[in-house]
Coordinates of C-alpha atoms and ligand atoms in Angstrom, one line a residue:
M179 CA 0.0 0.0 0.0
S180 CA 2.8 2.4 0.7
D181 CA 4.9 1.9 -2.4
D182 CA 2.7 3.8 -4.9
L183 CA 3.2 6.9 -2.8
T184 CA 6.7 7.3 -4.3
D185 CA 5.4 7.5 -7.8
G186 CA 7.2 10.2 -9.6
M187 CA 9.9 10.7 -7.0
A188 CA 13.5 10.2 -7.8
A189 CA 15.2 7.1 -6.4
D190 CA 17.7 9.4 -4.8
D191 CA 15.0 11.0 -2.7
M192 CA 14.3 7.6 -1.2
A193 CA 17.8 7.4 0.1
V194 CA 17.1 9.9 2.8
V195 CA 18.7 8.6 5.9
P196 CA 16.8 8.8 9.2
E197 CA 19.1 11.1 10.9
V198 CA 18.5 13.9 8.5
A199 CA 14.8 13.1 8.2
L200 CA 13.8 14.2 11.7
L201 CA 10.5 16.0 11.7
P202 CA 9.9 18.6 13.1
A203 CA 13.5 19.6 12.3
P204 CA 15.7 19.9 15.4
R205 CA 17.9 22.9 16.1
R206 CA 21.2 21.0 15.7
V207 CA 22.3 17.5 14.7
T208 CA 26.0 16.7 15.0
V209 CA 28.0 13.6 14.2
P210 CA 31.4 12.9 15.8
P211 CA 34.3 13.7 13.5
S212 CA 35.3 10.0 13.6
G213 CA 31.8 9.0 12.4
G214 CA 31.2 6.8 15.5
V215 CA 29.4 3.5 15.6
G216 CA 26.2 4.7 17.2
F217 CA 24.1 2.8 19.7
V218 CA 22.4 -0.6 19.3
L219 CA 19.1 -1.4 21.1
D220 CA 18.9 -5.1 21.7
E221 CA 17.6 -7.7 24.2
E222 CA 20.2 -6.5 26.8
T223 CA 19.4 -2.8 26.6
G224 CA 18.1 -1.4 29.8
I225 CA 16.5 1.9 30.7
E226 CA 18.0 3.9 33.6
A227 CA 15.3 6.4 34.4
E228 CA 16.5 9.0 36.8
P229 CA 13.9 10.6 39.2
G230 CA 11.2 12.4 37.4
T231 CA 11.6 10.5 34.1
E232 CA 9.7 7.3 35.1
G233 CA 6.8 8.3 32.8
V234 CA 9.1 8.5 29.8
A235 CA 10.5 5.1 30.6
R236 CA 6.9 3.8 30.8
W237 CA 6.1 5.3 27.4
L238 CA 9.3 3.9 25.8
R239 CA 8.4 0.4 27.0
A240 CA 4.8 0.7 25.8
S241 CA 5.6 2.1 22.4
V242 CA 9.2 1.3 21.3
G243 CA 9.2 -1.8 23.5
A244 CA 6.0 -3.1 21.7
A245 CA 7.3 -2.2 18.3
T246 CA 10.7 -3.8 18.7
G247 CA 9.7 -6.7 21.0
L248 CA 12.6 -5.7 23.3
P249 CA 12.1 -5.8 27.1
L250 CA 13.9 -2.4 27.8
A251 CA 14.1 -3.6 31.4
P252 CA 15.0 -1.3 34.3
H253 CA 18.8 -1.0 34.5
R254 CA 21.3 0.8 36.6
S255 CA 24.7 2.0 35.3
G256 CA 27.0 0.0 33.0
P257 CA 27.0 -0.2 29.2
N258 CA 24.1 -0.8 26.8
R259 CA 22.0 1.7 28.7
L260 CA 19.3 4.1 27.7
L261 CA 19.7 6.9 30.2
L262 CA 16.9 9.3 30.9
R263 CA 17.8 12.3 33.0
I264 CA 16.5 15.8 33.9
L265 CA 19.2 18.5 33.6
P266 CA 17.4 21.7 34.5
G267 CA 20.4 23.7 33.2
L268 CA 19.3 22.8 29.6
A269 CA 16.4 25.2 30.0
A270 CA 18.9 28.1 30.1
E271 CA 20.8 27.2 27.0
P272 CA 20.6 29.8 24.2
G273 CA 18.4 29.2 21.2
G274 CA 15.1 28.5 22.7
A275 CA 11.7 30.3 22.6
P276 CA 11.8 33.8 21.1
G277 CA 12.2 36.5 23.6
A278 CA 12.9 34.2 26.5
G279 CA 16.4 33.5 25.1
I280 CA 16.4 30.1 26.7
G281 CA 15.7 26.5 25.7
G282 CA 12.7 26.3 28.0
P283 CA 11.3 23.3 29.8
E284 CA 11.0 21.2 26.7
A285 CA 14.7 21.5 25.7
Y286 CA 16.5 18.2 25.3
R287 CA 19.7 16.7 24.2
L288 CA 20.0 13.2 22.8
R289 CA 23.4 11.6 22.5
A290 CA 24.1 8.2 21.1
D291 CA 27.4 6.5 21.4
G292 CA 28.6 2.9 21.6
Q293 CA 27.8 2.5 25.3
V294 CA 25.0 4.8 26.2
L295 CA 22.1 6.5 24.6
A296 CA 21.4 9.5 26.9
I297 CA 18.3 11.7 26.6
D298 CA 18.7 14.7 28.9
G299 CA 15.8 17.1 29.2
A300 CA 15.3 20.4 31.0
S301 CA 12.2 18.8 32.5
A302 CA 10.4 15.5 32.0
A303 CA 8.6 17.1 29.1
G304 CA 12.0 17.7 27.4
V305 CA 13.0 14.1 28.0
F306 CA 9.7 13.0 26.5
R307 CA 10.3 15.1 23.4
G308 CA 13.7 13.6 23.1
A309 CA 12.2 10.1 23.3
Q310 CA 10.1 11.0 20.2
T311 CA 13.3 11.9 18.4
L312 CA 14.7 8.5 19.4
R313 CA 11.7 6.7 17.9
Q314 CA 12.2 8.6 14.6
L315 CA 15.9 7.6 14.6
L316 CA 15.0 3.9 15.0
G317 CA 13.1 4.0 11.7
P318 CA 9.5 3.6 10.6
D319 CA 8.9 0.1 12.1
A320 CA 9.4 1.6 15.5
F321 CA 6.0 3.3 15.0
R322 CA 4.2 -0.1 14.8
R323 CA 2.4 -1.8 17.7
A324 CA 4.2 -5.1 17.3
P325 CA 7.3 -6.4 15.6
V326 CA 7.0 -7.2 12.0
S327 CA 10.3 -9.2 11.7
A328 CA 12.6 -11.3 13.8
R329 CA 15.1 -8.4 14.0
R330 CA 16.5 -8.1 17.5
A331 CA 18.9 -5.2 17.1
W332 CA 17.9 -1.7 16.3
H333 CA 20.6 0.7 15.3
V334 CA 20.7 4.4 16.3
P335 CA 23.3 6.4 14.3
A336 CA 26.1 8.2 16.3
V337 CA 24.4 11.6 16.6
T338 CA 23.9 14.3 19.1
V339 CA 20.6 16.2 18.7
E340 CA 20.2 19.4 20.6
D341 CA 16.7 20.8 20.4
A342 CA 14.1 23.1 21.9
P343 CA 10.7 24.4 20.6
R344 CA 10.1 27.8 19.2
F345 CA 6.7 28.1 20.7
R346 CA 5.1 27.2 24.0
W347 CA 1.6 26.4 22.4
R348 CA 1.8 23.9 19.5
G349 CA -1.7 22.7 19.0
M350 CA -4.5 21.0 17.1
M351 CA -8.1 21.8 17.6
L352 CA -10.4 18.9 17.1
D353 CA -14.2 19.6 16.6
V354 CA -15.9 16.7 18.3
A355 CA -19.3 18.4 18.2
R356 CA -20.1 18.4 14.5
H357 CA -19.0 14.8 14.2
F358 CA -18.2 13.0 17.3
T359 CA -14.7 11.3 17.8
P360 CA -15.2 8.5 20.3
K361 CA -12.7 8.4 23.2
E362 CA -10.5 5.8 21.5
G363 CA -10.0 8.1 18.5
V364 CA -9.0 11.0 20.8
L365 CA -6.4 8.9 22.5
R366 CA -5.1 8.0 19.0
H367 CA -4.9 11.7 18.0
L368 CA -2.9 12.3 21.2
D369 CA -0.4 9.6 20.2
L370 CA -0.1 11.2 16.7
M371 CA 0.3 14.6 18.2
A372 CA 3.1 13.3 20.6
A373 CA 4.9 11.9 17.6
H374 CA 5.0 15.4 16.1
K375 CA 6.0 17.1 19.4
L376 CA 2.7 18.9 19.6
N377 CA 1.6 19.8 23.1
V378 CA -2.0 21.3 23.1
L379 CA -5.2 19.5 22.1
H380 CA -8.0 22.1 22.0
L381 CA -11.2 20.1 22.2
H382 CA -14.2 21.8 20.7
L383 CA -16.7 20.1 23.0
T384 CA -20.0 21.9 22.4
D385 CA -21.8 23.4 19.4
D386 CA -25.2 23.8 17.8
Q387 CA -24.9 20.2 16.6
G388 CA -24.0 18.4 19.8
W389 CA -22.9 18.6 23.4
R390 CA -20.1 16.1 24.1
I391 CA -19.2 16.2 27.8
E392 CA -21.1 14.8 30.7
I393 CA -22.1 17.4 33.2
K394 CA -23.5 15.6 36.3
R395 CA -25.7 18.5 37.5
Y396 CA -27.3 18.9 34.0
P397 CA -27.9 15.4 32.7
K398 CA -30.1 16.5 29.8
L399 CA -27.1 18.2 28.2
T400 CA -26.0 14.7 27.1
E401 CA -29.3 12.8 27.4
L402 CA -30.8 15.1 24.8
G403 CA -28.0 17.4 23.6
S404 CA -25.5 14.8 22.6
W405 CA -27.3 13.4 19.6
R406 CA -29.3 14.5 16.5
S407 CA -31.7 12.5 14.5
R408 CA -30.1 13.0 11.1
T409 CA -27.2 14.9 9.6
K410 CA -26.5 17.0 6.5
F411 CA -24.0 15.1 4.3
G412 CA -21.7 17.6 2.6
H413 CA -21.9 21.4 2.7
R414 CA -25.1 22.9 4.0
A415 CA -26.3 23.5 0.4
S416 CA -26.0 19.8 -0.3
P417 CA -29.4 18.0 -0.8
L418 CA -28.0 14.9 0.9
W419 CA -28.9 13.7 4.4
E420 CA -27.5 10.9 6.5
E421 CA -30.8 9.6 7.7
K422 CA -29.7 8.0 11.0
P423 CA -29.0 9.4 14.5
H424 CA -25.5 10.7 15.1
G425 CA -24.1 11.3 18.6
G426 CA -22.0 10.4 21.5
Y427 CA -20.3 12.0 24.5
Y428 CA -17.4 11.6 26.9
T429 CA -18.4 10.5 30.4
Q430 CA -16.5 12.3 33.1
D431 CA -14.2 9.2 33.5
D432 CA -13.6 9.3 29.7
I433 CA -12.5 12.9 30.1
R434 CA -10.2 12.0 33.1
E435 CA -8.7 9.3 31.0
I436 CA -8.1 11.6 28.1
V437 CA -6.5 14.3 30.2
A438 CA -4.3 11.7 32.0
Y439 CA -3.3 10.0 28.8
A440 CA -2.4 13.4 27.3
A441 CA -0.5 14.4 30.4
E442 CA 1.6 11.3 30.2
R443 CA 2.6 12.6 26.8
H444 CA 3.1 16.2 28.1
I445 CA 0.1 17.4 26.2
S446 CA -2.4 19.8 27.7
V447 CA -6.1 19.3 26.8
V448 CA -7.8 22.7 26.6
P449 CA -11.6 22.3 26.8
E450 CA -13.9 24.6 24.8
I451 CA -17.4 25.2 26.0
D452 CA -18.8 27.7 23.3
I453 CA -20.8 30.6 24.7
P454 CA -23.0 32.6 24.0
G455 CA -23.4 31.5 20.4
H456 CA -23.1 28.0 19.0
S457 CA -25.4 26.8 21.8
Q458 CA -28.4 25.3 20.2
A459 CA -27.7 21.8 21.5
A460 CA -27.6 23.2 25.1
I461 CA -30.8 25.2 24.5
A462 CA -32.5 22.1 23.0
A463 CA -31.7 20.3 26.3
Y464 CA -32.6 23.2 28.6
P465 CA -35.0 25.6 26.7
E466 CA -34.8 28.2 29.5
L467 CA -31.3 29.0 28.3
G468 CA -32.6 30.5 25.1
N469 CA -34.4 33.7 24.3
T470 CA -37.8 32.5 25.3
D471 CA -39.5 35.9 24.6
V472 CA -38.4 35.7 21.0
I473 CA -38.9 32.0 20.0
D474 CA -40.5 28.9 21.4
T475 CA -37.3 27.3 22.6
T476 CA -39.1 24.2 23.7
S477 CA -39.5 23.2 20.1
L478 CA -35.8 23.4 19.4
T479 CA -33.8 20.2 18.6
V480 CA -30.1 19.6 18.2
W481 CA -29.3 21.1 14.9
D482 CA -28.9 18.7 11.9
T483 CA -27.3 21.0 9.4
W484 CA -24.3 23.3 9.2
G485 CA -23.8 27.0 9.6
I486 CA -24.3 29.5 12.4
S487 CA -27.5 29.0 14.4
H488 CA -29.4 32.1 15.5
N489 CA -30.5 30.4 18.6
V490 CA -28.1 31.8 21.1
L491 CA -28.1 32.0 24.9
A492 CA -30.3 34.5 26.7
P493 CA -28.3 37.1 28.6
T494 CA -29.8 36.3 32.0
D495 CA -28.5 35.6 35.5
N496 CA -30.0 32.1 35.1
T497 CA -27.7 31.5 32.1
L498 CA -24.7 32.7 34.0
R499 CA -25.4 30.5 37.0
F500 CA -26.1 27.5 34.7
Y501 CA -22.7 27.9 32.9
E502 CA -20.9 28.5 36.2
G503 CA -22.2 25.1 37.1
V504 CA -20.9 23.6 33.9
F505 CA -17.5 25.3 34.3
E506 CA -17.2 24.1 37.9
E507 CA -17.3 20.5 36.7
V508 CA -15.0 21.4 33.7
L509 CA -12.4 22.9 36.0
E510 CA -12.4 19.8 38.1
L511 CA -12.0 17.5 35.0
F512 CA -9.2 19.6 33.4
P513 CA -6.9 20.6 36.3
A514 CA -4.6 23.6 35.8
D515 CA -1.6 21.5 36.8
A516 CA -2.3 18.6 34.5
V517 CA 0.9 19.2 32.6
P518 CA 3.2 20.9 35.1
S519 CA 6.3 22.4 33.5
A520 CA 5.6 22.6 29.8
G521 CA 1.8 22.8 29.5
C522 CA -1.0 25.2 28.8
S523 CA -3.5 23.5 31.1
E524 CA -4.4 26.7 32.9
F525 CA -6.4 27.8 29.9
V526 CA -10.2 27.3 29.5
H527 CA -11.7 28.2 26.1
I528 CA -15.1 29.8 26.2
G529 CA -15.6 30.1 22.4
G530 CA -17.2 33.5 21.9
D531 CA -17.3 33.2 18.1
E532 CA -20.1 33.8 15.6
C533 CA -22.8 34.9 18.0
P534 CA -25.6 36.4 15.8
K535 CA -27.3 39.3 17.7
D536 CA -30.7 39.3 16.1
Q537 CA -32.5 37.5 18.9
W538 CA -31.0 39.9 21.4
R539 CA -32.2 42.8 19.3
R540 CA -35.7 41.5 19.3
S541 CA -35.8 40.3 22.9
P542 CA -37.4 42.8 25.3
A543 CA -35.6 41.0 28.1
A544 CA -32.2 41.3 26.4
Q545 CA -32.8 45.0 25.7
A546 CA -33.8 45.6 29.3
R547 CA -30.5 43.9 30.3
I548 CA -28.5 46.2 28.0
R549 CA -30.2 49.2 29.7
E550 CA -29.8 47.8 33.2
L551 CA -26.1 47.1 32.7
G552 CA -25.5 50.5 31.0
L553 CA -24.2 48.8 27.8
A554 CA -24.1 50.5 24.4
D555 CA -25.5 47.7 22.4
E556 CA -25.7 43.9 21.8
D557 CA -21.9 43.7 21.3
G558 CA -21.7 45.0 24.9
L559 CA -23.8 42.0 26.0
Q560 CA -21.4 39.7 24.3
S561 CA -18.4 41.2 26.1
W562 CA -20.4 41.2 29.4
F563 CA -20.7 37.4 29.0
V564 CA -17.0 37.1 28.3
R565 CA -15.9 39.4 31.1
H566 CA -18.1 37.6 33.6
F567 CA -16.3 34.3 32.9
D568 CA -12.9 35.9 32.7
T569 CA -13.3 37.2 36.2
W570 CA -14.9 33.9 37.3
L571 CA -12.1 31.9 35.9
A572 CA -9.4 34.2 37.1
A573 CA -10.8 33.9 40.7
R574 CA -10.2 30.2 40.4
G575 CA -6.6 30.5 39.1
R576 CA -7.5 29.8 35.5
R577 CA -7.1 31.8 32.3
L578 CA -9.8 32.5 29.7
I579 CA -9.1 32.1 26.0
G580 CA -11.6 32.7 23.3
W581 CA -12.0 33.2 19.5
D582 CA -11.1 36.7 18.3
E583 CA -14.7 38.0 18.5
I584 CA -14.1 38.4 22.2
L585 CA -12.2 41.5 21.3
E586 CA -15.5 43.1 20.2
G587 CA -16.9 45.4 23.0
G588 CA -13.6 45.3 24.9
L589 CA -11.4 42.4 25.9
A590 CA -11.5 41.2 29.4
P591 CA -8.2 41.9 31.3
G592 CA -6.7 38.5 31.5
A593 CA -8.1 37.0 28.4
A594 CA -6.1 35.3 25.6
V595 CA -7.2 35.2 22.0
S596 CA -7.4 32.4 19.4
S597 CA -6.9 34.6 16.3
W598 CA -8.9 32.8 13.5
R599 CA -10.2 35.5 11.2
G600 CA -6.7 36.4 10.1
Y601 CA -3.8 38.1 11.9
G602 CA -5.9 41.1 12.8
G603 CA -7.4 40.0 16.1
G604 CA -4.1 38.6 17.2
V605 CA -2.2 41.8 16.4
A606 CA -4.8 43.9 18.2
A607 CA -4.7 41.6 21.2
A608 CA -0.8 41.4 21.3
R609 CA -0.6 45.2 21.1
A610 CA -3.0 45.5 24.0
G611 CA -0.7 43.1 26.0
H612 CA -2.9 39.9 25.6
D613 CA -1.6 36.5 24.7
V614 CA -2.5 35.1 21.3
V615 CA -2.6 31.7 19.6
M616 CA -2.4 32.2 15.9
C617 CA -4.7 30.0 13.8
P618 CA -6.0 32.1 10.9
E619 CA -8.6 30.3 8.8
Q620 CA -6.9 31.4 5.6
Q621 CA -3.8 29.4 6.5
V622 CA -4.3 26.6 9.0
Y623 CA -8.0 25.5 8.9
L624 CA -7.6 21.9 7.9
D625 CA -11.2 21.6 6.7
H626 CA -10.1 23.6 3.7
R627 CA -9.2 21.6 0.6
Q628 CA -5.6 20.5 0.0
D629 CA -5.6 20.7 -3.8
A630 CA -7.5 22.4 -6.6
G631 CA -8.1 19.1 -8.4
P632 CA -11.6 17.6 -9.0
D633 CA -11.0 14.6 -6.9
E634 CA -10.6 16.4 -3.6
P635 CA -13.4 15.1 -1.3
V636 CA -16.1 17.6 -0.4
P637 CA -13.9 20.6 -1.2
I638 CA -14.3 23.4 1.3
G639 CA -12.6 26.9 1.3
Y640 CA -9.3 27.8 -0.1
V641 CA -6.6 25.5 -1.5
R642 CA -4.1 25.1 1.3
T643 CA -1.4 22.7 0.3
L644 CA 1.2 21.0 2.5
G645 CA 3.6 23.7 1.2
D646 CA 1.2 26.5 2.1
V647 CA 1.0 25.3 5.7
Y648 CA 4.8 24.9 5.7
R649 CA 5.1 28.6 4.7
F650 CA 2.7 29.8 7.5
E651 CA 4.3 32.3 9.9
P652 CA 2.6 32.6 13.3
V653 CA 4.2 35.9 14.2
P654 CA 2.8 38.8 12.1
P655 CA 5.7 40.9 10.8
E656 CA 4.2 44.1 12.0
L657 CA 4.6 43.1 15.7
T658 CA 7.5 44.5 17.6
P659 CA 9.7 41.9 19.4
E660 CA 8.0 42.9 22.7
E661 CA 4.5 42.4 21.2
A662 CA 5.6 39.2 19.5
R663 CA 6.3 37.7 22.9
H664 CA 2.5 37.5 23.3
V665 CA 2.3 35.0 20.5
L666 CA 2.1 31.9 22.5
G667 CA 2.2 29.8 19.4
T668 CA -0.1 28.3 16.8
Q669 CA -2.6 25.5 16.2
A670 CA -4.3 24.0 13.2
N671 CA -8.1 23.7 13.5
V672 CA -9.9 20.6 12.3
W673 CA -13.6 21.5 11.9
T674 CA -15.5 18.3 11.1
E675 CA -18.8 19.3 9.4
V676 CA -17.7 17.3 6.3
M677 CA -15.5 14.8 8.1
E678 CA -18.0 12.1 9.0
D679 CA -15.6 9.4 10.1
P680 CA -12.0 9.0 11.4
A681 CA -10.6 8.4 7.9
R682 CA -11.9 11.7 6.7
V683 CA -10.4 13.4 9.7
D684 CA -7.0 11.7 9.0
Y685 CA -7.2 12.8 5.4
Q686 CA -7.8 16.5 6.1
T687 CA -5.3 16.5 9.0
Y688 CA -2.3 14.7 7.6
P689 CA 0.1 15.4 6.2
R690 CA -0.6 19.0 6.9
L691 CA -0.4 18.8 10.6
A692 CA 3.2 17.6 10.2
A693 CA 4.0 20.9 8.5
L694 CA 2.2 22.8 11.2
A695 CA 4.2 20.9 13.8
E696 CA 7.5 22.0 12.2
V697 CA 6.2 25.6 11.9
A698 CA 5.4 25.5 15.7
W699 CA 8.5 23.7 16.9
S700 CA 11.4 24.5 14.6
A701 CA 13.4 27.7 14.3
L702 CA 12.4 28.3 10.7
P703 CA 13.5 31.3 8.7
A704 CA 10.9 33.8 7.2
P705 CA 8.4 32.0 4.9
A706 CA 10.1 33.0 1.6
D707 CA 13.4 31.4 2.8
R708 CA 12.0 28.1 4.1
D709 CA 13.5 25.0 2.6
L710 CA 10.3 23.4 1.3
A711 CA 12.2 20.9 -0.9
G712 CA 14.1 19.8 2.2
F713 CA 10.9 19.5 4.2
E714 CA 9.4 17.4 1.4
R715 CA 12.4 15.2 1.3
R716 CA 12.1 14.6 5.0
M717 CA 8.3 14.0 4.5
T718 CA 9.3 11.0 2.2
A719 CA 10.6 9.3 5.3
H720 CA 7.8 10.7 7.4
Y721 CA 5.1 9.1 5.2
R722 CA 6.7 5.7 6.2
R723 CA 6.1 6.6 9.8
L724 CA 2.5 7.7 9.2
D725 CA 2.0 4.4 7.3
A726 CA 3.3 2.4 10.3
L727 CA 1.0 4.5 12.6
G728 CA -2.0 3.7 10.3
V729 CA -2.8 7.3 9.4
A730 CA -5.1 7.6 6.4
Y731 CA -3.3 10.8 5.1
R732 CA -3.7 12.4 1.7
P733 CA -1.0 11.0 -0.5
P734 CA 1.1 13.6 -2.3
T735 CA -0.2 12.2 -5.6
G736 CA -3.8 12.8 -4.6
P737 CA -6.7 11.0 -2.9
R738 CA -6.9 7.2 -3.3
P739 CA -10.1 6.1 -5.0
W740 CA -11.8 5.4 -1.6
Q741 CA -10.8 8.8 -0.3
R742 CA -12.9 10.5 -2.9
R743 CA -16.5 11.6 -2.4
P744 CA -18.0 12.0 -5.9
G745 CA -21.3 13.8 -5.9
V746 CA -21.1 15.3 -2.4
L747 CA -21.3 19.0 -2.6
G748 CA -18.6 21.1 -1.0
R749 CA -18.0 24.9 -1.1
P750 CA -14.7 25.6 -2.7
I751 CA -13.6 29.3 -2.7
E752 CA -11.7 30.2 -5.9
G753 CA -8.5 32.1 -5.9
P754 CA -5.9 32.6 -3.2
P755 CA -6.9 33.5 0.3
P756 CA -7.0 37.2 1.2
A757 CA -3.9 38.6 2.9
L758 CA -3.8 37.9 6.5
Ligands
ACM2196 C1 -14.5 29.6 14.1 O1 -14.0 29.1 13.1 N1 -15.8 29.9 14.1 C2 -13.8 29.9 15.3

């Protein structure tokens, strides 16, 4: 199945050797002048895990141990040893995150010689990132779940890799509301993210089309709100329907498992509960949350098609108390210290995007609220919602993040912004001293099509190729170095309206998430100077890893026959995306 991917590629390209095919690209790879023999992992190799690195040893046994069939037993001193060690001083080495001038907690150094393979990290997270590099150095079969041959010796070339990420927030947003990804699939995405040194999974848990997280005090959110009776197939203008119920949700124990599984991989899970728009599923479950003086909210159901529902939350005290109850449970499930040294677990996403104001304009109760609060207009109501939860979260030691609409009507003091409508929101936020995650839809929305060809399944939006994502720059050039420090990083957003199953999610996400991972991790030059050809050469080796991991990515030659969706309407936008 993998051989045809190399169609049209020169034989020379296939000779890429693993040590130059690391992805994301590390800061520095050196080989000893003598060449060196490297390190061999075999039956006798043991792991010496110094204090704090026990989790990395566990992960190595569970992944590399399973793939190689080697025991990787606990081992103290002596030769043939895989040494895992925390060296806090690595955090202070030059060449790390911009502005900080340090390597940061995820800095690591991997050194392979004939006796010892040492992975030193500035923290356990750094050691874990180094372990990902080790797996890449072992070759693609190290990404399988069981050995595929009788081979008992695995060679690591004599290299020293010194590495640290450019950004603190390197993420993927997964929309589990439009199409549900069952827990098992989320755990798999966490494994794939770990392999790419990504560290934030932003879970879009609620929307008009479904509520996906169990909230004990409001059971109807999942009893009623977690499923819809049918689903639009394709873009909303498509005449096709999937005439069967769609749904699912994570129990609180599922969430605890996801958060713990992520933490073991030094990945923070940032939950998003979208308010005050994108809330029809919640209103369908609890009609009193809606604008009952404008529409009969008792007749609402979980939405079965795509777009922006006009059924938004009513700006009442009852709504605030209800969502405080939701967030109380959310905070318990997503603890701020889930990923201690290198995480972003203090953040809670409140959405805030695309809230149509027409019901508030028509609602006497909402208008009375505007007067009572002394607000200028409906935008003021939106920022009143956001400010309420900013204060509420801050009082509990947490930080609010929301889509860039939360800038409208004035940004709450501690809020951070996911800049999705371009650079603009992020620039404004950074200039005002707020932190920003750059994820402009023109560049890193992975629901957008990957090619202009007619075979692209359910084509949506602009053509955003692998190379386009590789040339995305998260820091807008107009920011001063001081302002640029507010760019926490970047994430790719996987909106799932037209991704009805895991294979479709894989297809839209990979290989482009690999490019985003390099943009987020590696110290790349300005977009025009990026070595796209070199990246594509390393991708040749990386496709072998994705094959071993069982990722249904889009091959560089185009979709396989079963990846096409003939006859399902999309909404391609012609021409290049507008400037950021
Ligand atoms: C968004 O794409 N509505 C954040």
